[in-house]
Amino acid sequence: MRARVDAALTLDVREVPPKVVERLCRMLSFPNPAYLDRLRLGLNPGAELETVCFVEQRAGELRLPRGAIHVLRRAAAQDGLIVACDDARVLPDTTLDQMQELPLRDYQQVAVDKLAKVTQGTVVIPCGGGKTRVGMGAIANLRTPTLVLVHTLDLAEQWLGELKDKLGLDAGLIGDGEAHPAPVTVAVIQALVRWEPAKLDAFLAGFGLLILDEAHHVAASTFHSVVDRCPARYRLGLTATPEREDGLTALLELFLGGPLVTVTHDELVAAGVLTVPEIHNIETDFTYLYTAAEDYAPMLAAVACDGARNALIVRTVVEEARAGHICLVLSGRIDHCHALADAIAAEGVAAAVLTGEVKRAVRKEVLDEARAGKLPVIVATSLADEGLDLPRLSRVFLAHPGRARGRTVQRLGRLMRPHADKTDAALFDFVDRKVPLLRRHHLERRKLYAEVLGVPASKLGTRKGAA
């Protein structure tokens, strides 16, 4: 049984016994998160399927994600069949010019060497451990035209800056209305998905290495629809948080390959790569009568509008900013961000809002000022949860309830990057203990803090907010 390997695995359906097809459909099907969400909310699933299957049958062919080769071999072996592969992956003749020397830590070099050997895989490194440097190390080592996929303009700007600074490369950009490809191109995924299929396929066929930053997003159709069309010989996924709460973690391996290197927070702290922040749990007096799932959105709106709670947040942030710390205040609501920033500024402390509505040039200016220590407070939405490169950051404030594991790890990781001007780091978690649901969510965050930092949860301090 032969499989063509390019952007995906393709087989002639006539060569695949029906039992093997059935087996593949079973092995490559997963519970549909959208279906489960509707059930959880008491809604009719409607057109949502109970499962999502990553076996596609069309025009006499069977198509599977490229990383499913091991699944295919196991399914075929049960019928005594051997899978032979015809390699049609792309490796352009173009070789990138000589780049600046890029020193790598041991685990980064291991990841780069493994990628060169096995051609695809995922690197799991906590925030601040140098995921971007691994990607640049792969570019320098393989020297093949490279496409870096990101999901925000801020990440794109960071990659462009790092590629120029560390490798001396003037990379191209696709996103924010620009389309300037180059031998190394950074592309915002939302821009590419709007291209016509023929144009997109021609573009993707020009790269020998595909790098997906924040690779856990590959489970989203927006992401894997592009990855699944890219025939580059090499694929590299970079993430700090591979586990997905929607049950689709396995898609990282199906589309990007198995783990190349996994590094823990403990290992990086022991090596002096990361610092260990303190956790301050500050109890609020917020109350709300939560009785059912439909109360959740109104409750979050009430949280953002609660005057006493906001005043507590503002006092805490202002105190830390006046003590010389660079502060990041996080909320899930844009209106809440503006209200907090205005109140902080009214206390005489400079504060800027960072949301998806802020123009690219302004976002860059805000981050540059914070990196230089000239802007003490940034108030941001989830835009800052991933890829925020701000080593000087020493205080993070969770101003809005939440329990998502990946976001919690990312937020803690923001603080763990060392910087010469940072003497200590702390995360302030505002705990709405009088609402049972929100208290449970906090306990889940608290457990995760203890897990990441390697300390008992009992040692994570709590203090009541000032009246």
Short mmCIF file of C-alpha atoms in Angstrom, two decimals:
data_model
loop_
_atom_site.label_atom_id
_atom_site.label_comp_id
_atom_site.label_asym_id
_atom_site.label_seq_id
_atom_site.Cartn_x
_atom_site.Cartn_y
_atom_site.Cartn_z
CA MET A 1 0.00 0.00 0.00
CA ARG A 2 1.58 3.31 -1.11
CA ALA A 3 1.11 6.76 0.36
CA ARG A 4 2.18 10.02 -1.26
CA VAL A 5 3.68 12.41 1.29
CA ASP A 6 3.51 16.13 0.50
CA ALA A 7 1.34 18.54 2.46
CA ALA A 8 -0.61 15.51 3.70
CA LEU A 9 -0.75 11.73 3.26
CA THR A 10 -2.67 10.65 0.17
CA LEU A 11 -3.60 7.09 -0.79
CA ASP A 12 -5.49 5.52 -3.69
CA VAL A 13 -8.71 4.45 -2.02
CA ARG A 14 -8.79 1.33 -4.23
CA GLU A 15 -5.61 0.10 -2.52
CA VAL A 16 -6.99 0.51 1.00
CA PRO A 17 -9.22 -2.31 2.30
CA PRO A 18 -12.57 -1.08 3.68
CA LYS A 19 -11.66 -2.40 7.13
CA VAL A 20 -8.54 -0.22 7.15
CA VAL A 21 -10.57 2.83 6.10
CA GLU A 22 -13.06 2.14 8.88
CA ARG A 23 -10.22 1.71 11.35
CA LEU A 24 -8.61 4.99 10.28
CA CYS A 25 -11.89 6.86 10.63
CA ARG A 26 -12.22 5.53 14.15
CA MET A 27 -8.61 6.28 15.13
CA LEU A 28 -8.69 9.79 13.67
CA SER A 29 -12.04 10.91 15.10
CA PHE A 30 -12.34 13.14 18.15
CA PRO A 31 -15.21 14.60 20.19
CA ASN A 32 -16.33 17.86 18.60
CA PRO A 33 -15.78 20.71 21.13
CA ALA A 34 -18.52 22.86 19.52
CA TYR A 35 -21.04 20.01 19.92
CA LEU A 36 -20.07 19.49 23.57
CA ASP A 37 -20.24 23.23 24.28
CA ARG A 38 -23.80 23.42 23.00
CA LEU A 39 -24.82 20.43 25.12
CA ARG A 40 -23.18 21.99 28.18
CA LEU A 41 -25.16 25.18 27.63
CA GLY A 42 -28.40 23.24 27.24
CA LEU A 43 -28.67 24.13 23.55
CA ASN A 44 -29.71 21.97 20.63
CA PRO A 45 -26.54 20.80 18.81
CA GLY A 46 -28.16 21.72 15.51
CA ALA A 47 -25.85 21.01 12.58
CA GLU A 48 -22.83 20.36 14.81
CA LEU A 49 -21.54 16.79 14.48
CA GLU A 50 -20.81 14.78 17.60
CA THR A 51 -17.29 13.99 16.37
CA VAL A 52 -14.79 15.51 13.97
CA CYS A 53 -12.96 13.11 11.67
CA PHE A 54 -9.63 13.86 10.00
CA VAL A 55 -9.97 11.30 7.21
CA GLU A 56 -11.01 12.90 3.94
CA GLN A 57 -12.27 10.91 0.95
CA ARG A 58 -12.47 12.67 -2.39
CA ALA A 59 -11.93 11.89 -6.08
CA GLY A 60 -10.90 8.31 -5.39
CA GLU A 61 -8.29 9.35 -2.84
CA LEU A 62 -7.96 9.00 0.91
CA ARG A 63 -6.30 12.00 2.58
CA LEU A 64 -4.88 12.11 6.13
CA PRO A 65 -2.88 14.70 8.11
CA ARG A 66 0.84 14.27 7.47
CA GLY A 67 1.68 13.46 11.08
CA ALA A 68 -0.76 10.53 10.99
CA ILE A 69 1.81 8.27 9.30
CA HIS A 70 2.22 6.18 12.47
CA VAL A 71 -1.57 5.84 12.79
CA LEU A 72 -1.74 4.71 9.16
CA ARG A 73 0.99 2.13 9.67
CA ARG A 74 -0.71 0.72 12.78
CA ALA A 75 -4.07 0.52 11.03
CA ALA A 76 -2.53 -1.20 7.99
CA ALA A 77 -0.44 -3.62 10.07
CA GLN A 78 -3.57 -5.10 11.61
CA ASP A 79 -4.39 -6.44 8.12
CA GLY A 80 -0.79 -7.47 7.48
CA LEU A 81 -0.14 -4.54 5.14
CA ILE A 82 3.03 -2.44 4.90
CA VAL A 83 2.89 1.25 3.96
CA ALA A 84 5.48 2.50 1.47
CA CYS A 85 5.89 6.27 1.11
CA ASP A 86 6.54 8.33 -2.01
CA ASP A 87 8.19 11.51 -0.77
CA ALA A 88 6.80 14.54 -2.62
CA ARG A 89 7.61 17.12 0.04
CA VAL A 90 9.16 20.38 -1.12
CA LEU A 91 12.76 21.40 -0.50
CA PRO A 92 13.60 24.35 -2.80
CA ASP A 93 16.99 24.56 -4.49
CA THR A 94 17.42 28.06 -3.04
CA THR A 95 19.85 28.23 -0.13
CA LEU A 96 19.64 31.14 2.29
CA ASP A 97 22.65 33.42 2.47
CA GLN A 98 25.09 33.14 5.34
CA MET A 99 23.55 34.37 8.58
CA GLN A 100 24.92 35.72 11.82
CA GLU A 101 26.12 33.12 14.30
CA LEU A 102 23.36 32.21 16.76
CA PRO A 103 24.41 30.64 20.09
CA LEU A 104 21.92 28.06 21.41
CA ARG A 105 21.43 26.48 24.81
CA ASP A 106 21.86 22.71 24.98
CA TYR A 107 18.15 21.88 24.80
CA GLN A 108 17.67 24.31 21.93
CA GLN A 109 20.49 22.70 19.96
CA VAL A 110 19.03 19.24 20.63
CA ALA A 111 15.70 20.38 19.18
CA VAL A 112 17.35 21.82 16.06
CA ASP A 113 19.43 18.68 15.50
CA LYS A 114 16.40 16.39 15.92
CA LEU A 115 14.35 18.43 13.47
CA ALA A 116 17.08 18.09 10.83
CA LYS A 117 17.01 14.32 11.35
CA VAL A 118 13.29 13.51 11.60
CA THR A 119 12.00 16.50 9.52
CA GLN A 120 9.00 17.43 11.69
CA GLY A 121 7.95 17.78 15.30
CA THR A 122 6.93 20.02 18.17
CA VAL A 123 9.10 21.78 20.75
CA VAL A 124 7.54 22.41 24.17
CA ILE A 125 9.38 25.09 26.17
CA PRO A 126 7.90 27.36 28.88
CA CYS A 127 7.56 31.11 28.29
CA GLY A 128 10.98 32.73 28.46
CA GLY A 129 12.81 29.51 27.60
CA GLY A 130 13.66 30.59 24.05
CA LYS A 131 11.14 29.02 21.66
CA THR A 132 11.74 31.72 19.05
CA ARG A 133 15.47 31.07 19.25
CA VAL A 134 14.84 27.39 18.47
CA GLY A 135 12.95 28.46 15.36
CA MET A 136 15.75 30.77 14.30
CA GLY A 137 18.26 28.02 15.02
CA ALA A 138 16.34 25.76 12.65
CA ILE A 139 16.39 28.45 9.96
CA ALA A 140 20.14 28.95 10.37
CA ASN A 141 20.81 25.21 10.34
CA LEU A 142 18.58 24.16 7.42
CA ARG A 143 19.09 27.35 5.36
CA THR A 144 15.99 26.71 3.29
CA PRO A 145 13.24 29.24 2.49
CA THR A 146 11.07 29.46 5.58
CA LEU A 147 7.50 30.46 6.41
CA VAL A 148 6.75 31.46 10.00
CA LEU A 149 3.03 31.36 10.81
CA VAL A 150 1.71 33.48 13.71
CA HIS A 151 -1.77 34.52 14.81
CA THR A 152 -1.21 38.14 15.88
CA LEU A 153 0.58 41.16 14.46
CA ASP A 154 2.46 41.55 17.74
CA LEU A 155 3.98 38.10 17.29
CA ALA A 156 4.80 38.96 13.69
CA GLU A 157 6.59 42.15 14.79
CA GLN A 158 8.56 40.22 17.39
CA TRP A 159 9.68 37.63 14.83
CA LEU A 160 10.66 40.31 12.32
CA GLY A 161 12.71 42.09 14.98
CA GLU A 162 14.39 38.93 16.24
CA LEU A 163 15.23 37.69 12.75
CA LYS A 164 16.86 41.03 11.94
CA ASP A 165 18.64 41.37 15.27
CA LYS A 166 19.83 37.78 15.77
CA LEU A 167 20.30 36.48 12.21
CA GLY A 168 20.65 39.67 10.18
CA LEU A 169 17.65 38.69 8.03
CA ASP A 170 15.23 41.16 6.47
CA ALA A 171 12.17 38.92 6.53
CA GLY A 172 9.02 39.50 4.53
CA LEU A 173 5.61 40.15 6.08
CA ILE A 174 2.11 39.11 5.15
CA GLY A 175 -0.53 40.72 7.33
CA ASP A 176 -2.02 44.07 8.34
CA GLY A 177 -2.71 44.84 4.69
CA GLU A 178 0.86 44.07 3.62
CA ALA A 179 1.97 41.24 1.34
CA HIS A 180 5.75 41.36 0.90
CA PRO A 181 7.06 37.78 0.73
CA ALA A 182 10.77 37.03 0.99
CA PRO A 183 12.96 33.91 1.34
CA VAL A 184 12.05 34.05 5.03
CA THR A 185 8.49 35.30 5.51
CA VAL A 186 6.42 35.91 8.62
CA ALA A 187 2.70 35.56 7.91
CA VAL A 188 -0.35 36.25 10.04
CA ILE A 189 -2.60 33.24 9.54
CA GLN A 190 -5.79 35.32 9.28
CA ALA A 191 -4.35 37.06 6.22
CA LEU A 192 -3.43 33.84 4.42
CA VAL A 193 -6.81 32.15 4.87
CA ARG A 194 -8.40 34.95 2.82
CA TRP A 195 -6.27 34.15 -0.24
CA GLU A 196 -7.69 32.25 -3.19
CA PRO A 197 -6.75 28.53 -2.98
CA ALA A 198 -4.60 28.56 -6.13
CA LYS A 199 -2.66 31.62 -4.96
CA LEU A 200 -2.21 30.14 -1.49
CA ASP A 201 -0.98 26.78 -2.83
CA ALA A 202 1.54 28.46 -5.14
CA PHE A 203 2.82 30.56 -2.25
CA LEU A 204 3.11 27.65 0.21
CA ALA A 205 4.97 25.54 -2.35
CA GLY A 206 7.92 27.93 -2.18
CA PHE A 207 9.09 26.98 1.32
CA GLY A 208 11.19 24.13 2.65
CA LEU A 209 10.53 24.86 6.34
CA LEU A 210 7.24 25.74 8.01
CA ILE A 211 7.32 27.08 11.58
CA LEU A 212 4.07 27.42 13.52
CA ASP A 213 4.41 29.62 16.59
CA GLU A 214 1.96 29.00 19.47
CA ALA A 215 1.47 25.62 17.83
CA HIS A 216 -1.39 24.52 20.09
CA HIS A 217 -3.61 26.66 17.82
CA VAL A 218 -3.18 24.10 15.03
CA ALA A 219 -6.33 22.39 16.32
CA ALA A 220 -8.37 25.34 15.04
CA SER A 221 -9.56 24.88 11.47
CA THR A 222 -8.14 28.28 10.48
CA PHE A 223 -4.67 26.99 11.31
CA HIS A 224 -4.69 23.38 10.19
CA SER A 225 -6.40 24.30 6.91
CA VAL A 226 -3.22 26.23 6.00
CA VAL A 227 -0.72 23.81 7.52
CA ASP A 228 -2.45 20.95 5.70
CA ARG A 229 -1.75 22.67 2.35
CA CYS A 230 1.96 23.37 2.94
CA PRO A 231 4.24 20.72 1.38
CA ALA A 232 7.46 21.97 3.03
CA ARG A 233 9.83 19.11 3.86
CA TYR A 234 10.36 20.41 7.40
CA ARG A 235 7.68 21.36 9.94
CA LEU A 236 8.33 22.80 13.37
CA GLY A 237 5.74 23.60 16.04
CA LEU A 238 6.62 25.86 18.99
CA THR A 239 4.49 26.04 22.13
CA ALA A 240 4.62 26.53 25.88
CA THR A 241 1.18 24.98 26.43
CA PRO A 242 0.53 21.90 24.30
CA GLU A 243 -2.41 20.66 26.37
CA ARG A 244 -5.78 21.81 25.03
CA GLU A 245 -8.86 21.88 27.23
CA ASP A 246 -11.12 21.00 24.30
CA GLY A 247 -9.67 17.49 23.97
CA LEU A 248 -7.89 18.14 20.67
CA THR A 249 -4.30 18.03 21.95
CA ALA A 250 -3.59 15.05 19.67
CA LEU A 251 -3.91 17.31 16.62
CA LEU A 252 -0.49 18.82 17.34
CA GLU A 253 1.14 15.51 16.50
CA LEU A 254 -1.22 14.77 13.60
CA PHE A 255 -0.36 18.01 11.79
CA LEU A 256 3.11 18.88 13.10
CA GLY A 257 4.69 15.64 14.28
CA GLY A 258 5.66 14.26 17.68
CA PRO A 259 7.62 16.06 20.42
CA LEU A 260 11.25 16.84 19.63
CA VAL A 261 12.10 18.34 23.02
CA THR A 262 10.04 18.98 26.15
CA VAL A 263 11.54 21.28 28.79
CA THR A 264 9.91 21.96 32.17
CA HIS A 265 9.74 25.11 34.28
CA ASP A 266 11.74 23.35 37.01
CA GLU A 267 14.59 22.60 34.61
CA LEU A 268 14.77 26.20 33.43
CA VAL A 269 14.60 27.61 36.96
CA ALA A 270 17.37 25.23 38.08
CA ALA A 271 19.49 26.37 35.13
CA GLY A 272 18.94 30.03 36.01
CA VAL A 273 17.07 30.67 32.76
CA LEU A 274 13.81 31.62 34.53
CA THR A 275 13.03 33.38 37.79
CA VAL A 276 10.35 32.25 40.27
CA PRO A 277 7.55 34.77 40.89
CA GLU A 278 5.56 35.15 44.08
CA ILE A 279 1.78 34.68 44.03
CA HIS A 280 -0.47 37.14 45.87
CA ASN A 281 -4.14 36.18 46.09
CA ILE A 282 -6.19 39.28 46.92
CA GLU A 283 -9.76 38.66 48.07
CA THR A 284 -12.49 40.98 46.84
CA ASP A 285 -15.98 41.60 48.24
CA PHE A 286 -17.72 41.06 44.88
CA THR A 287 -21.00 39.13 45.13
CA TYR A 288 -23.38 37.77 42.50
CA LEU A 289 -26.25 35.28 42.59
CA TYR A 290 -25.07 32.68 40.09
CA THR A 291 -27.59 29.88 39.56
CA ALA A 292 -27.11 28.52 36.02
CA ALA A 293 -24.88 28.66 32.95
CA GLU A 294 -26.89 31.50 31.42
CA ASP A 295 -25.84 33.68 34.37
CA TYR A 296 -22.15 33.45 33.44
CA ALA A 297 -21.92 36.26 30.86
CA PRO A 298 -24.00 38.73 32.95
CA MET A 299 -21.84 37.87 35.95
CA LEU A 300 -18.63 38.70 34.06
CA ALA A 301 -20.17 41.98 32.95
CA ALA A 302 -21.01 42.72 36.59
CA VAL A 303 -17.43 41.93 37.62
CA ALA A 304 -16.09 44.49 35.15
CA CYS A 305 -18.52 47.17 36.37
CA ASP A 306 -18.08 46.65 40.11
CA GLY A 307 -16.78 49.96 41.49
CA ALA A 308 -15.30 48.67 44.74
CA ARG A 309 -13.53 45.79 42.99
CA ASN A 310 -12.08 48.07 40.32
CA ALA A 311 -10.93 50.55 42.99
CA LEU A 312 -9.10 47.70 44.75
CA ILE A 313 -7.37 46.71 41.52
CA VAL A 314 -6.38 50.29 40.75
CA ARG A 315 -4.95 50.89 44.26
CA THR A 316 -2.90 47.69 44.04
CA VAL A 317 -1.55 48.45 40.57
CA VAL A 318 -0.71 52.07 41.41
CA GLU A 319 1.17 51.03 44.53
CA GLU A 320 3.33 48.56 42.59
CA ALA A 321 3.91 50.96 39.68
CA ARG A 322 5.04 53.72 42.04
CA ALA A 323 7.48 51.23 43.55
CA GLY A 324 9.18 51.08 40.15
CA HIS A 325 7.65 47.92 38.66
CA ILE A 326 6.52 47.39 35.07
CA CYS A 327 2.93 46.18 35.39
CA LEU A 328 0.62 44.20 33.10
CA VAL A 329 -3.08 44.26 33.99
CA LEU A 330 -5.16 41.59 32.22
CA SER A 331 -8.91 41.58 31.61
CA GLY A 332 -11.16 39.71 29.23
CA ARG A 333 -13.17 42.81 28.32
CA ILE A 334 -12.12 45.84 26.29
CA ASP A 335 -14.40 48.22 28.19
CA HIS A 336 -12.91 46.99 31.46
CA CYS A 337 -9.40 47.64 30.14
CA HIS A 338 -10.23 51.24 29.27
CA ALA A 339 -11.96 51.84 32.61
CA LEU A 340 -8.98 50.52 34.59
CA ALA A 341 -6.43 52.41 32.48
CA ASP A 342 -8.36 55.67 32.88
CA ALA A 343 -8.58 55.20 36.65
CA ILE A 344 -4.87 54.38 36.93
CA ALA A 345 -3.95 57.43 34.84
CA ALA A 346 -6.19 59.57 37.07
CA GLU A 347 -3.88 58.61 39.94
CA GLY A 348 -0.94 60.10 38.07
CA VAL A 349 0.52 56.81 36.78
CA ALA A 350 0.93 56.46 33.01
CA ALA A 351 -1.12 53.57 31.61
CA ALA A 352 -1.79 52.39 28.04
CA VAL A 353 -4.45 50.04 26.71
CA LEU A 354 -3.39 47.16 24.48
CA THR A 355 -6.24 45.38 22.64
CA GLY A 356 -6.96 44.10 19.16
CA GLU A 357 -8.48 47.49 18.34
CA VAL A 358 -5.16 49.30 18.79
CA LYS A 359 -3.32 50.02 15.54
CA ARG A 360 -0.10 48.18 14.80
CA ALA A 361 2.13 51.26 15.03
CA VAL A 362 0.61 52.26 18.38
CA ARG A 363 0.98 48.73 19.79
CA LYS A 364 4.65 48.75 18.83
CA GLU A 365 5.16 52.14 20.45
CA VAL A 366 3.45 51.00 23.66
CA LEU A 367 5.57 47.84 23.91
CA ASP A 368 8.80 49.67 23.07
CA GLU A 369 8.14 52.21 25.85
CA ALA A 370 7.43 49.41 28.34
CA ARG A 371 10.58 47.53 27.30
CA ALA A 372 12.56 50.71 27.89
CA GLY A 373 11.02 51.13 31.34
CA LYS A 374 9.26 54.37 30.35
CA LEU A 375 5.67 53.07 30.58
CA PRO A 376 4.80 51.60 34.00
CA VAL A 377 1.39 50.07 33.21
CA ILE A 378 -0.14 48.21 30.28
CA VAL A 379 -3.78 47.15 30.53
CA ALA A 380 -4.52 44.41 28.02
CA THR A 381 -6.95 41.75 26.88
CA SER A 382 -6.04 38.18 25.98
CA LEU A 383 -3.98 39.72 23.16
CA ALA A 384 -1.15 39.72 25.71
CA ASP A 385 -1.61 36.09 26.75
CA GLU A 386 0.67 34.70 24.06
CA GLY A 387 3.95 35.82 22.63
CA LEU A 388 4.36 39.00 24.67
CA ASP A 389 8.09 39.72 24.72
CA LEU A 390 8.58 41.97 27.75
CA PRO A 391 11.41 40.62 29.96
CA ARG A 392 11.36 43.78 32.14
CA LEU A 393 7.81 42.90 33.26
CA SER A 394 7.75 42.25 37.02
CA ARG A 395 4.06 42.48 37.98
CA VAL A 396 1.00 40.80 36.44
CA PHE A 397 -2.54 41.47 37.72
CA LEU A 398 -5.42 39.14 36.87
CA ALA A 399 -8.28 41.61 36.95
CA HIS A 400 -10.91 39.33 35.43
CA PRO A 401 -11.99 35.78 36.36
CA GLY A 402 -10.80 32.82 34.33
CA ARG A 403 -9.49 29.29 34.65
CA ALA A 404 -8.13 28.28 31.21
CA ARG A 405 -5.03 26.21 31.88
CA GLY A 406 -3.06 27.39 28.87
CA ARG A 407 -3.71 31.07 29.52
CA THR A 408 -2.84 30.70 33.19
CA VAL A 409 0.51 29.11 32.37
CA GLN A 410 1.21 31.80 29.75
CA ARG A 411 0.40 34.59 32.20
CA LEU A 412 2.67 33.15 34.85
CA GLY A 413 5.36 32.66 32.25
CA ARG A 414 5.26 36.37 31.36
CA LEU A 415 6.90 37.03 34.73
CA MET A 416 9.56 34.36 34.68
CA ARG A 417 11.88 35.91 32.12
CA PRO A 418 15.02 37.33 33.75
CA HIS A 419 16.07 40.95 33.25
CA ALA A 420 18.93 42.98 34.68
CA ASP A 421 16.54 45.61 36.07
CA LYS A 422 14.14 43.10 37.62
CA THR A 423 14.85 42.25 41.26
CA ASP A 424 11.69 40.20 41.87
CA ALA A 425 8.42 39.19 40.21
CA ALA A 426 4.86 38.72 41.45
CA LEU A 427 1.43 37.77 40.15
CA PHE A 428 -1.64 39.34 41.77
CA ASP A 429 -4.79 37.23 41.46
CA PHE A 430 -8.03 38.99 42.45
CA VAL A 431 -10.18 36.29 44.04
CA ASP A 432 -13.97 36.66 44.12
CA ARG A 433 -14.39 34.22 47.01
CA LYS A 434 -18.03 35.14 47.74
CA VAL A 435 -19.16 33.63 44.40
CA PRO A 436 -18.78 29.83 44.70
CA LEU A 437 -18.14 29.29 40.97
CA LEU A 438 -15.43 31.96 40.82
CA ARG A 439 -13.86 30.63 44.00
CA ARG A 440 -13.65 27.17 42.41
CA HIS A 441 -12.05 28.68 39.33
CA HIS A 442 -9.47 30.34 41.56
CA LEU A 443 -8.72 27.07 43.32
CA GLU A 444 -8.00 25.54 39.91
CA ARG A 445 -5.62 28.42 39.11
CA ARG A 446 -4.01 28.06 42.54
CA LYS A 447 -3.39 24.37 41.94
CA LEU A 448 -1.79 25.20 38.62
CA TYR A 449 0.43 27.89 40.16
CA ALA A 450 1.70 25.33 42.65
CA GLU A 451 2.30 22.80 39.89
CA VAL A 452 4.24 25.22 37.69
CA LEU A 453 6.29 26.75 40.51
CA GLY A 454 6.91 23.47 42.33
CA VAL A 455 5.61 24.68 45.71
CA PRO A 456 2.71 23.51 47.91
CA ALA A 457 -0.53 25.40 47.27
CA SER A 458 -0.67 26.19 51.01
CA LYS A 459 2.37 28.44 50.59
CA LEU A 460 0.68 30.67 48.02
CA GLY A 461 -0.23 33.72 50.07
CA THR A 462 -3.71 35.27 50.37
CA ARG A 463 -4.63 38.67 51.67
CA LYS A 464 -7.89 40.55 51.89
CA GLY A 465 -8.38 43.62 49.79
CA ALA A 466 -8.37 46.99 51.51
CA ALA A 467 -11.81 48.41 52.22
#
